[in-house]
């Protein structure tokens, strides 16, 4: 049997009814599309499934280790804070930072509320950040030190954007510390 034939056989087996990656047809905006039958219905559902891993290691960053349970606690607390700020389904929240653990925590918190994440490239300069913020109109910007420096140049254009700082000792703009916000959100 050729490699191509074996691949096709494996594909048919895994996507067949009852298979791990069973395919089905669903309708999106009046158009029939293929989808995985067992896939979570939303990112919020995907996060809820992952919480079941409890004390298993979820993230490693340098010397830091985060379990699913620890991460879920932070996510719920930060989601609480976002809710206190009026964030809900359909609202936009921008995330502009390098790959810190807080990036994923913010991501899951925003998703858990049904809000939309505006992912901002960590290499962007102020002009590029300005374009994205103007286009997306987020209610909250979550950023680390270098992105806050870029935002400081254009902050005057976004007086109503609430700013959350991540791993920043002395923010160049008025900001709420991520972990202080999440502790406040737990109350």
Tab-separated table of C-alpha atoms in Angstrom:
chain	number	residue	atom	x	y	z
A	1	UNK	CA	0.000	0.000	0.000
A	2	UNK	CA	1.401	3.424	-0.935
A	3	UNK	CA	2.030	6.194	1.589
A	4	UNK	CA	-0.802	8.228	0.068
A	5	UNK	CA	-3.220	5.303	0.330
A	6	UNK	CA	-2.237	4.716	3.983
A	7	UNK	CA	-2.735	8.403	4.734
A	8	UNK	CA	-6.195	8.393	3.139
A	9	UNK	CA	-7.124	5.265	5.097
A	10	UNK	CA	-5.964	6.837	8.376
A	11	UNK	CA	-7.823	10.054	7.573
A	12	UNK	CA	-11.046	8.184	6.818
A	13	UNK	CA	-10.711	6.145	10.011
A	14	UNK	CA	-10.156	9.141	12.318
A	15	UNK	CA	-12.829	11.356	10.734
A	16	UNK	CA	-15.509	8.659	10.387
A	17	UNK	CA	-18.541	8.516	12.720
A	18	UNK	CA	-17.282	7.595	16.186
A	19	UNK	CA	-13.698	8.523	15.256
A	20	UNK	CA	-11.524	10.801	17.366
A	21	UNK	CA	-11.828	13.585	14.792
A	22	UNK	CA	-15.308	12.759	13.522
A	23	UNK	CA	-16.471	15.218	10.890
A	24	UNK	CA	-19.992	16.475	10.514
A	25	UNK	CA	-21.663	19.206	8.490
A	26	UNK	CA	-23.022	22.265	10.270
A	27	UNK	CA	-24.511	25.486	8.986
A	28	UNK	CA	-22.785	28.855	9.515
A	29	UNK	CA	-24.539	31.935	8.185
A	30	UNK	CA	-26.629	29.778	5.884
A	31	UNK	CA	-23.613	27.952	4.441
A	32	UNK	CA	-22.961	24.247	5.111
A	33	UNK	CA	-19.396	23.687	6.376
A	34	UNK	CA	-17.428	20.711	7.689
A	35	UNK	CA	-16.738	20.732	11.431
A	36	UNK	CA	-15.453	18.388	14.101
A	37	UNK	CA	-18.443	16.752	15.808
A	38	UNK	CA	-16.790	16.604	19.244
A	39	UNK	CA	-15.217	20.093	19.220
A	40	UNK	CA	-16.073	22.501	22.032
A	41	UNK	CA	-18.680	25.041	20.957
A	42	UNK	CA	-16.597	28.054	21.966
A	43	UNK	CA	-13.239	29.089	23.372
A	44	UNK	CA	-14.957	29.451	26.746
A	45	UNK	CA	-16.022	25.791	26.511
A	46	UNK	CA	-12.473	24.780	25.593
A	47	UNK	CA	-11.095	26.581	28.666
A	48	UNK	CA	-13.753	24.965	30.878
A	49	UNK	CA	-12.650	21.528	29.656
A	50	UNK	CA	-8.994	22.235	30.399
A	51	UNK	CA	-9.689	23.224	34.010
A	52	UNK	CA	-10.406	19.564	34.711
A	53	UNK	CA	-6.657	18.900	34.638
A	54	UNK	CA	-6.437	20.417	38.144
A	55	UNK	CA	-2.950	20.379	39.601
A	56	UNK	CA	-1.238	19.232	36.405
A	57	UNK	CA	1.298	21.699	35.067
A	58	UNK	CA	-0.213	24.106	32.549
A	59	UNK	CA	2.455	26.733	31.857
A	60	UNK	CA	6.157	27.172	32.455
A	61	UNK	CA	7.846	30.556	32.173
A	62	UNK	CA	11.454	30.667	33.328
A	63	UNK	CA	11.372	29.501	36.941
A	64	UNK	CA	7.600	29.972	37.199
A	65	UNK	CA	5.286	27.006	37.014
A	66	UNK	CA	1.517	27.370	36.797
A	67	UNK	CA	-0.979	24.545	37.262
A	68	UNK	CA	-4.383	24.469	35.604
A	69	UNK	CA	-6.007	25.142	39.001
A	70	UNK	CA	-3.775	28.126	39.781
A	71	UNK	CA	-4.314	29.545	36.318
A	72	UNK	CA	-8.084	29.005	36.523
A	73	UNK	CA	-8.173	30.967	39.793
A	74	UNK	CA	-6.305	33.918	38.263
A	75	UNK	CA	-8.470	33.782	35.119
A	76	UNK	CA	-11.691	33.834	37.160
A	77	UNK	CA	-10.435	36.692	39.321
A	78	UNK	CA	-9.304	38.788	36.365
A	79	UNK	CA	-12.583	38.047	34.562
A	80	UNK	CA	-14.318	39.341	37.694
A	81	UNK	CA	-12.344	42.570	37.469
A	82	UNK	CA	-13.130	42.929	33.761
A	83	UNK	CA	-16.815	42.450	34.570
A	84	UNK	CA	-16.549	45.196	37.200
A	85	UNK	CA	-15.201	47.440	34.420
A	86	UNK	CA	-18.298	46.723	32.333
A	87	UNK	CA	-16.691	44.237	29.935
A	88	UNK	CA	-19.109	41.713	28.475
A	89	UNK	CA	-20.085	39.933	25.254
A	90	UNK	CA	-19.004	41.801	22.151
A	91	UNK	CA	-16.682	44.252	23.905
A	92	UNK	CA	-13.085	44.531	22.706
A	93	UNK	CA	-10.056	44.042	24.964
A	94	UNK	CA	-6.563	44.579	23.530
A	95	UNK	CA	-3.598	42.474	24.652
A	96	UNK	CA	-0.170	43.905	23.814
A	97	UNK	CA	2.681	42.047	25.450
A	98	UNK	CA	5.336	39.440	25.018
A	99	UNK	CA	4.562	35.816	25.862
A	100	UNK	CA	4.156	36.179	29.611
A	101	UNK	CA	1.843	33.810	31.514
A	102	UNK	CA	-0.466	36.795	31.993
A	103	UNK	CA	-1.031	36.857	28.220
A	104	UNK	CA	-2.768	33.477	28.377
A	105	UNK	CA	-4.572	34.362	31.602
A	106	UNK	CA	-5.912	37.569	30.066
A	107	UNK	CA	-6.853	35.661	26.906
A	108	UNK	CA	-8.935	33.099	28.808
A	109	UNK	CA	-10.495	35.765	31.049
A	110	UNK	CA	-11.636	37.820	28.053
A	111	UNK	CA	-12.936	34.715	26.264
A	112	UNK	CA	-14.798	33.561	29.357
A	113	UNK	CA	-16.853	36.761	29.212
A	114	UNK	CA	-17.686	36.459	25.526
A	115	UNK	CA	-15.653	39.569	24.758
A	116	UNK	CA	-13.351	39.837	21.746
A	117	UNK	CA	-9.574	39.810	22.037
A	118	UNK	CA	-7.645	42.335	20.000
A	119	UNK	CA	-4.267	40.631	19.685
A	120	UNK	CA	-1.537	43.194	19.170
A	121	UNK	CA	1.887	42.269	17.827
A	122	UNK	CA	4.557	42.736	20.492
A	123	UNK	CA	6.941	44.201	17.904
A	124	UNK	CA	4.640	47.055	16.920
A	125	UNK	CA	5.729	50.645	17.372
A	126	UNK	CA	3.391	53.441	18.489
A	127	UNK	CA	2.031	54.139	14.984
A	128	UNK	CA	1.037	50.525	14.410
A	129	UNK	CA	-0.484	50.284	17.873
A	130	UNK	CA	-2.397	53.498	17.174
A	131	UNK	CA	-3.851	52.066	13.960
A	132	UNK	CA	-5.035	48.883	15.712
A	133	UNK	CA	-6.497	50.726	18.694
A	134	UNK	CA	-8.306	53.208	16.458
A	135	UNK	CA	-9.661	50.382	14.306
A	136	UNK	CA	-10.802	48.116	17.151
A	137	UNK	CA	-11.805	50.631	19.843
A	138	UNK	CA	-11.067	48.414	22.864
A	139	UNK	CA	-12.380	49.322	26.298
A	140	UNK	CA	-9.297	47.859	27.996
A	141	UNK	CA	-5.633	47.568	26.992
A	142	UNK	CA	-3.498	44.968	28.789
A	143	UNK	CA	0.198	45.628	28.153
A	144	UNK	CA	3.717	45.030	29.418
A	145	UNK	CA	6.513	47.573	29.865
A	146	UNK	CA	7.677	47.981	26.256
A	147	UNK	CA	4.141	48.175	24.884
A	148	UNK	CA	3.214	50.710	27.580
A	149	UNK	CA	6.141	52.866	26.446
A	150	UNK	CA	4.735	52.813	22.897
A	151	UNK	CA	1.212	53.478	24.179
A	152	UNK	CA	2.470	56.478	26.182
A	153	UNK	CA	3.168	58.240	22.864
A	154	UNK	CA	-0.465	57.920	21.734
A	155	UNK	CA	-2.371	57.667	25.006
A	156	UNK	CA	-3.879	61.143	24.571
A	157	UNK	CA	-5.968	59.725	21.693
A	158	UNK	CA	-7.525	57.066	23.936
A	159	UNK	CA	-8.646	58.746	27.165
A	160	UNK	CA	-11.426	56.215	27.778
A	161	UNK	CA	-9.283	53.083	27.455
A	162	UNK	CA	-8.631	51.472	30.826
A	163	UNK	CA	-4.988	50.327	30.970
A	164	UNK	CA	-3.727	47.228	32.783
A	165	UNK	CA	0.021	46.858	33.265
A	166	UNK	CA	1.786	43.508	33.349
A	167	UNK	CA	5.152	43.049	35.086
A	168	UNK	CA	5.737	46.782	35.114
A	169	UNK	CA	7.462	48.485	38.037
A	170	UNK	CA	6.828	52.108	37.039
A	171	UNK	CA	4.258	52.475	34.277
A	172	UNK	CA	4.726	55.468	31.946
A	173	UNK	CA	0.916	55.774	31.829
A	174	UNK	CA	-1.798	55.539	34.447
A	175	UNK	CA	-2.490	51.834	34.779
A	176	UNK	CA	-3.847	49.174	37.101
A	177	UNK	CA	-1.464	46.303	37.849
A	178	UNK	CA	-2.752	42.991	36.451
A	179	UNK	CA	-2.428	41.076	39.719
A	180	UNK	CA	-3.880	43.936	41.779
A	181	UNK	CA	-6.832	44.003	39.358
A	182	UNK	CA	-7.413	40.274	39.611
A	183	UNK	CA	-7.293	40.374	43.419
A	184	UNK	CA	-9.848	43.193	43.305
A	185	UNK	CA	-11.915	41.089	40.898
A	186	UNK	CA	-12.004	38.228	43.391
A	187	UNK	CA	-13.949	40.336	45.872
